[in-house]
XYZ file of C-alpha atoms in Angstrom:
386
model
C -0.053 0.155 0.129
C 2.858 2.423 0.959
C 4.317 1.606 -2.492
C 1.022 2.308 -4.432
C 0.816 5.794 -2.219
C 4.188 6.907 -3.185
C 3.341 5.988 -7.269
C 4.228 3.430 -9.652
C 7.824 3.175 -8.625
C 9.564 3.381 -4.970
C 11.218 6.431 -4.480
C 14.743 5.187 -4.194
C 14.190 3.678 -7.429
C 13.295 6.878 -9.071
C 16.661 8.639 -7.800
C 18.629 5.853 -9.240
C 17.377 6.294 -12.644
C 17.833 9.787 -13.119
C 21.774 9.653 -11.784
C 21.741 7.107 -14.609
C 20.674 9.089 -17.038
C 22.794 12.354 -15.789
C 25.677 10.294 -16.189
C 25.069 8.937 -19.855
C 24.002 12.082 -20.896
C 27.088 14.191 -19.259
C 29.205 11.359 -20.758
C 28.082 12.534 -24.190
C 28.242 15.865 -23.652
C 31.863 15.618 -22.520
C 33.150 13.339 -25.250
C 30.657 14.751 -27.777
C 29.830 13.891 -31.165
C 32.659 15.927 -33.883
C 31.419 19.004 -35.839
C 32.563 19.326 -39.473
C 33.679 23.008 -39.779
C 33.926 25.072 -42.904
C 34.601 28.654 -43.786
C 32.166 31.048 -42.950
C 32.819 33.422 -45.664
C 33.207 32.729 -49.582
C 37.035 32.205 -50.681
C 38.309 33.995 -53.419
C 41.262 33.172 -55.540
C 43.157 34.282 -58.976
C 42.839 31.922 -62.025
C 45.873 29.758 -62.537
C 46.703 29.662 -58.768
C 46.127 26.933 -56.063
C 43.455 27.389 -53.299
C 42.996 25.332 -50.569
C 39.082 24.771 -49.448
C 39.405 24.368 -45.294
C 37.222 21.597 -43.878
C 38.036 19.895 -40.358
C 36.407 18.400 -37.718
C 35.875 19.863 -34.022
C 37.435 18.544 -31.773
C 39.883 16.583 -33.557
C 38.853 12.635 -34.889
C 40.656 10.631 -37.174
C 39.162 10.311 -40.391
C 41.793 8.473 -41.873
C 39.798 4.959 -42.023
C 36.783 6.598 -43.432
C 35.429 7.607 -46.698
C 35.748 10.894 -47.363
C 33.644 13.073 -50.423
C 34.161 16.352 -51.760
C 31.389 16.997 -54.217
C 29.698 19.880 -56.174
C 26.046 19.643 -57.120
C 26.187 21.357 -60.411
C 28.844 18.909 -62.278
C 28.022 15.711 -63.675
C 29.717 13.384 -62.432
C 29.300 15.745 -59.001
C 32.933 14.139 -57.323
C 35.817 16.483 -57.387
C 37.455 13.855 -54.968
C 36.531 10.487 -53.223
C 38.548 8.673 -50.944
C 38.174 5.339 -48.706
C 40.789 4.524 -46.185
C 42.948 6.906 -47.476
C 43.098 5.601 -50.921
C 41.662 7.902 -53.638
C 38.933 6.425 -55.953
C 40.223 7.920 -59.562
C 37.692 6.630 -61.332
C 34.672 8.346 -59.662
C 36.323 11.595 -60.247
C 34.987 14.136 -62.523
C 37.138 14.299 -65.439
C 37.856 18.326 -65.572
C 39.482 17.604 -61.803
C 41.839 14.826 -62.915
C 45.304 15.530 -61.625
C 44.190 19.000 -59.726
C 42.579 17.689 -56.906
C 44.240 16.251 -53.619
C 43.920 15.524 -49.665
C 46.450 16.154 -46.832
C 46.824 12.353 -45.919
C 49.120 13.147 -42.868
C 46.520 15.488 -41.598
C 43.528 13.120 -41.850
C 44.283 11.507 -38.234
C 43.560 15.134 -36.859
C 40.604 15.705 -38.676
C 41.896 17.791 -41.491
C 40.019 17.009 -44.344
C 40.807 20.464 -46.151
C 40.730 20.065 -50.462
C 43.606 21.398 -52.517
C 42.810 22.440 -56.030
C 45.530 23.170 -58.135
C 45.622 25.753 -61.225
C 42.063 26.538 -60.556
C 39.852 27.690 -63.680
C 37.250 30.147 -64.070
C 34.745 26.891 -64.759
C 36.154 25.783 -60.869
C 33.832 28.763 -59.375
C 30.762 27.192 -57.309
C 29.853 25.564 -54.186
C 31.450 22.321 -52.897
C 30.291 19.877 -50.408
C 32.791 17.926 -47.487
C 31.182 15.220 -46.744
C 31.745 12.243 -44.194
C 29.027 9.427 -44.829
C 29.726 7.224 -41.570
C 29.376 10.037 -39.381
C 26.629 11.861 -41.594
C 28.780 15.390 -41.129
C 28.839 17.827 -43.981
C 30.421 21.436 -44.422
C 29.646 23.662 -47.568
C 32.717 25.864 -48.927
C 31.834 28.333 -51.850
C 34.923 29.577 -53.903
C 35.144 32.684 -56.647
C 37.559 32.728 -59.190
C 38.333 35.953 -60.297
C 40.315 37.389 -63.375
C 43.045 39.912 -63.180
C 43.017 40.590 -66.502
C 40.387 42.959 -65.866
C 41.127 46.181 -68.140
C 40.304 49.681 -66.866
C 37.012 51.210 -68.422
C 37.174 53.545 -71.435
C 34.991 56.471 -71.575
C 34.029 57.563 -74.963
C 31.394 60.138 -76.706
C 28.542 58.289 -77.957
C 26.213 61.273 -79.334
C 24.131 64.220 -78.363
C 20.859 64.274 -76.723
C 19.084 67.129 -78.497
C 15.763 66.678 -76.539
C 17.307 66.931 -72.862
C 20.556 68.956 -74.265
C 23.090 66.421 -72.915
C 25.916 64.587 -73.665
C 25.589 60.766 -73.897
C 28.854 59.176 -72.629
C 29.565 55.403 -73.025
C 31.842 53.050 -70.935
C 33.317 49.838 -71.793
C 35.070 47.107 -69.605
C 36.410 43.721 -70.631
C 38.252 40.930 -69.031
C 36.133 40.080 -66.063
C 35.064 37.446 -64.299
C 32.561 36.859 -62.345
C 30.120 39.182 -63.939
C 30.761 42.817 -62.671
C 28.760 45.604 -62.431
C 29.015 49.106 -64.096
C 28.396 52.562 -62.010
C 28.075 56.151 -63.232
C 28.898 58.833 -60.801
C 29.287 62.277 -60.838
C 31.940 64.604 -59.228
C 30.115 64.710 -55.869
C 29.631 60.539 -56.358
C 26.621 60.585 -56.188
C 25.034 57.903 -58.797
C 23.617 58.976 -62.038
C 20.950 57.139 -63.577
C 21.945 55.205 -66.805
C 20.916 52.765 -69.484
C 20.740 49.021 -68.633
C 24.503 47.193 -68.558
C 24.864 45.328 -71.782
C 27.227 42.154 -70.776
C 29.049 39.826 -73.304
C 30.480 36.639 -72.291
C 33.234 35.574 -74.540
C 34.848 31.926 -75.609
C 37.319 32.534 -72.465
C 34.171 32.831 -69.717
C 35.407 36.354 -69.639
C 32.962 39.091 -69.514
C 32.503 42.561 -71.237
C 30.396 45.175 -69.965
C 29.114 48.395 -71.236
C 26.670 51.280 -70.502
C 25.729 54.653 -71.689
C 24.665 57.862 -69.718
C 23.367 60.714 -70.569
C 25.240 64.038 -68.811
C 23.489 67.226 -68.549
C 24.521 70.780 -67.687
C 23.323 70.692 -64.489
C 25.321 67.395 -63.465
C 29.272 67.835 -62.606
C 31.269 68.112 -65.275
C 33.694 65.196 -63.802
C 32.235 62.441 -64.551
C 33.482 58.609 -63.078
C 32.628 55.277 -64.265
C 33.323 52.487 -62.352
C 33.588 48.846 -62.494
C 33.593 46.341 -59.667
C 33.171 42.787 -58.428
C 31.728 43.172 -55.082
C 32.733 39.041 -54.635
C 36.597 39.592 -55.130
C 36.473 43.019 -54.065
C 37.875 44.517 -57.315
C 37.583 47.504 -58.616
C 38.250 49.727 -61.704
C 37.362 53.049 -62.639
C 37.891 55.984 -65.183
C 37.647 59.588 -64.580
C 36.571 62.096 -67.574
C 35.972 65.901 -67.448
C 33.389 67.452 -69.956
C 34.041 70.406 -71.562
C 30.887 72.870 -71.201
C 31.438 73.366 -75.164
C 30.079 69.775 -75.781
C 26.599 70.944 -74.191
C 24.095 71.299 -76.973
C 23.018 75.143 -77.003
C 19.655 75.694 -75.466
C 16.239 75.501 -77.081
C 15.516 79.249 -77.358
C 18.620 79.919 -79.237
C 18.119 76.804 -81.028
C 14.505 77.983 -82.236
C 16.441 81.931 -83.547
C 18.859 79.750 -85.363
C 16.212 77.745 -87.199
C 14.032 80.896 -87.604
C 17.173 82.683 -89.140
C 18.200 80.086 -91.452
C 14.592 79.583 -92.561
C 14.661 83.477 -93.606
C 17.889 83.239 -95.300
C 16.322 80.448 -97.321
C 13.274 82.572 -98.556
C 15.477 85.334 -98.802
C 17.829 83.285 -101.373
C 14.507 82.020 -103.104
C 12.978 85.136 -104.124
C 16.592 86.509 -105.295
C 16.008 83.294 -107.365
C 12.494 84.294 -108.351
C 13.829 88.120 -109.361
C 16.923 86.762 -111.656
C 14.362 84.246 -113.841
C 11.775 87.203 -114.014
C 14.845 89.661 -115.222
C 16.128 86.736 -117.834
C 12.753 86.581 -119.072
C 12.320 90.372 -119.619
C 15.771 90.275 -121.554
C 14.716 87.574 -123.769
C 11.742 88.964 -124.726
C 13.924 92.489 -125.618
C 16.556 90.487 -127.641
C 13.275 88.571 -129.880
C 12.164 92.008 -130.441
C 15.390 93.392 -131.711
C 15.932 90.267 -133.740
C 12.777 90.772 -135.482
C 13.501 94.708 -136.710
C 15.864 93.914 -139.298
C 13.120 91.038 -140.981
C 10.637 94.037 -141.142
C 12.885 95.972 -142.946
C 13.910 93.165 -145.379
C 10.377 92.551 -146.185
C 9.428 96.135 -146.968
C 12.523 96.056 -149.460
C 11.377 93.211 -150.901
C 7.907 94.993 -151.610
C 9.606 98.205 -152.477
C 11.449 95.661 -155.379
C 8.670 93.770 -156.333
C 6.472 97.326 -157.139
C 9.531 98.681 -159.020
C 9.914 95.613 -161.205
C 6.381 95.284 -161.660
C 6.912 99.110 -163.004
C 9.315 98.518 -165.587
C 7.385 95.235 -166.661
C 4.853 97.852 -167.377
C 6.736 100.360 -169.215
C 8.742 97.271 -171.611
C 5.132 96.384 -172.236
C 4.147 99.997 -173.506
C 7.254 101.297 -175.064
C 4.872 104.176 -177.255
C 4.164 105.940 -173.752
C 7.580 106.717 -172.674
C 10.127 109.443 -174.743
C 13.508 108.301 -176.147
C 15.329 108.882 -173.156
C 13.129 106.513 -171.254
C 13.317 103.999 -174.056
C 17.204 104.028 -173.720
C 16.891 103.538 -169.837
C 14.073 100.825 -170.630
C 16.960 98.558 -172.687
C 19.205 98.099 -169.732
C 16.160 97.731 -166.812
C 15.596 93.705 -167.016
C 19.436 93.315 -166.173
C 19.854 95.621 -163.473
C 16.534 94.524 -162.105
C 17.403 91.038 -162.106
C 20.762 91.751 -160.170
C 19.180 93.592 -157.360
C 16.372 91.299 -157.333
C 18.929 88.520 -156.669
C 21.294 90.687 -154.052
C 17.941 91.461 -152.145
C 17.156 87.766 -152.169
C 20.233 86.907 -150.972
C 19.903 89.908 -148.297
C 17.075 88.123 -147.298
C 17.871 84.684 -147.105
C 21.267 85.556 -145.194
C 19.222 87.882 -142.831
C 16.531 85.069 -142.234
C 19.836 82.731 -141.165
C 21.145 85.076 -138.844
C 17.758 85.218 -137.124
C 17.348 81.388 -137.141
C 20.627 81.098 -135.733
C 20.116 83.567 -132.945
C 16.602 81.993 -132.122
C 18.719 78.566 -131.816
C 21.407 80.358 -129.329
C 18.714 81.770 -127.375
C 16.943 78.731 -127.051
C 20.246 76.993 -125.924
C 20.741 79.609 -123.771
C 17.675 79.240 -122.336
C 17.795 75.490 -121.867
C 21.252 76.489 -120.043
C 19.391 79.089 -117.755
C 16.900 76.672 -117.266
C 19.254 73.864 -115.865
C 21.172 76.072 -113.985
C 17.960 77.263 -112.329
C 17.164 73.942 -111.503
C 20.243 72.771 -109.912
C 20.379 75.799 -108.062
C 17.257 75.402 -106.580
C 17.978 71.627 -105.777
C 21.084 72.498 -104.006
C 19.005 75.425 -101.725
C 16.657 73.058 -101.070
C 19.380 70.061 -99.965
C 20.889 73.260 -97.884
C 17.712 74.106 -96.398
C 16.861 70.461 -95.214
C 20.612 70.116 -93.738
C 19.960 73.756 -91.711
């Protein structure tokens, strides 16, 4: 009954059981299960260098007889190094790491499982896992392989932004790994709003980055292009001073210039029209002057015809004239014919001269028209450029 009153177990038995549990837990805490420890931050290495990925057991624990694995999940096969009882299993290793990875065999009895990678490449960048299957312990190590071939940024003038009245600058830098970021800063170190960074990865896995920014007159004339890699703390930058002459003339002045250009073009067109009108008037005047010799020739011809008719009448009526008239009449036919021939020759020559003058005037008119057309085209082209 007393046992029932005190519970299911006697009091002395409960005390003994508690002491046993306490000793077991104390033993486990003192002896403790070892923990696998890796670096808290990413490791940075230069391409071509040797690097050690640290990994060890704490407290020290002999793993010389254990199976040890170094893997990277992004690989296929994923094994970077595998050993069993201190013997490497070369057949399981990824081909890209053959002959480049090793452990410190003499340190295994102290729990040091650090991995050495020789002549690291850009492709070696990634997260590695140090794993002991028997103890079910693992640690992660992040490796970043950086390039030391990065070039200083090159800044060049890309153009003029007429809408904003600013200068467009372009910055480019090559030879980066991993991919960097590009920043634009003004003279006070303030970040400028720029276009998206264009990234190009070459066959050597190195990155080339470029970006453009529009610098307005309100900004400081001293501009900086900075390219940096946060993981490797690597940075390159270039400074440039933009002269005030590079900034576009204000819009009001531009409007004045455009107005002057349009006015000049209109004045030139009016001048051309005036020249055309004067040329046409001159041509009409010349045509009038050239017609006068023809009219005189016609009158001479009419006079000659009347004289010819009178002489023919006298020849037909010899009784109506005196003796002196008869003597003169005997010579009239020959003289009249000669005069007629001379007048006809003069008329033909005058007609030829007139025709030549007309042809020359037509040719001159065509040349003037072509010249005016070419001049108008030139003025239109100049006006469109202005």
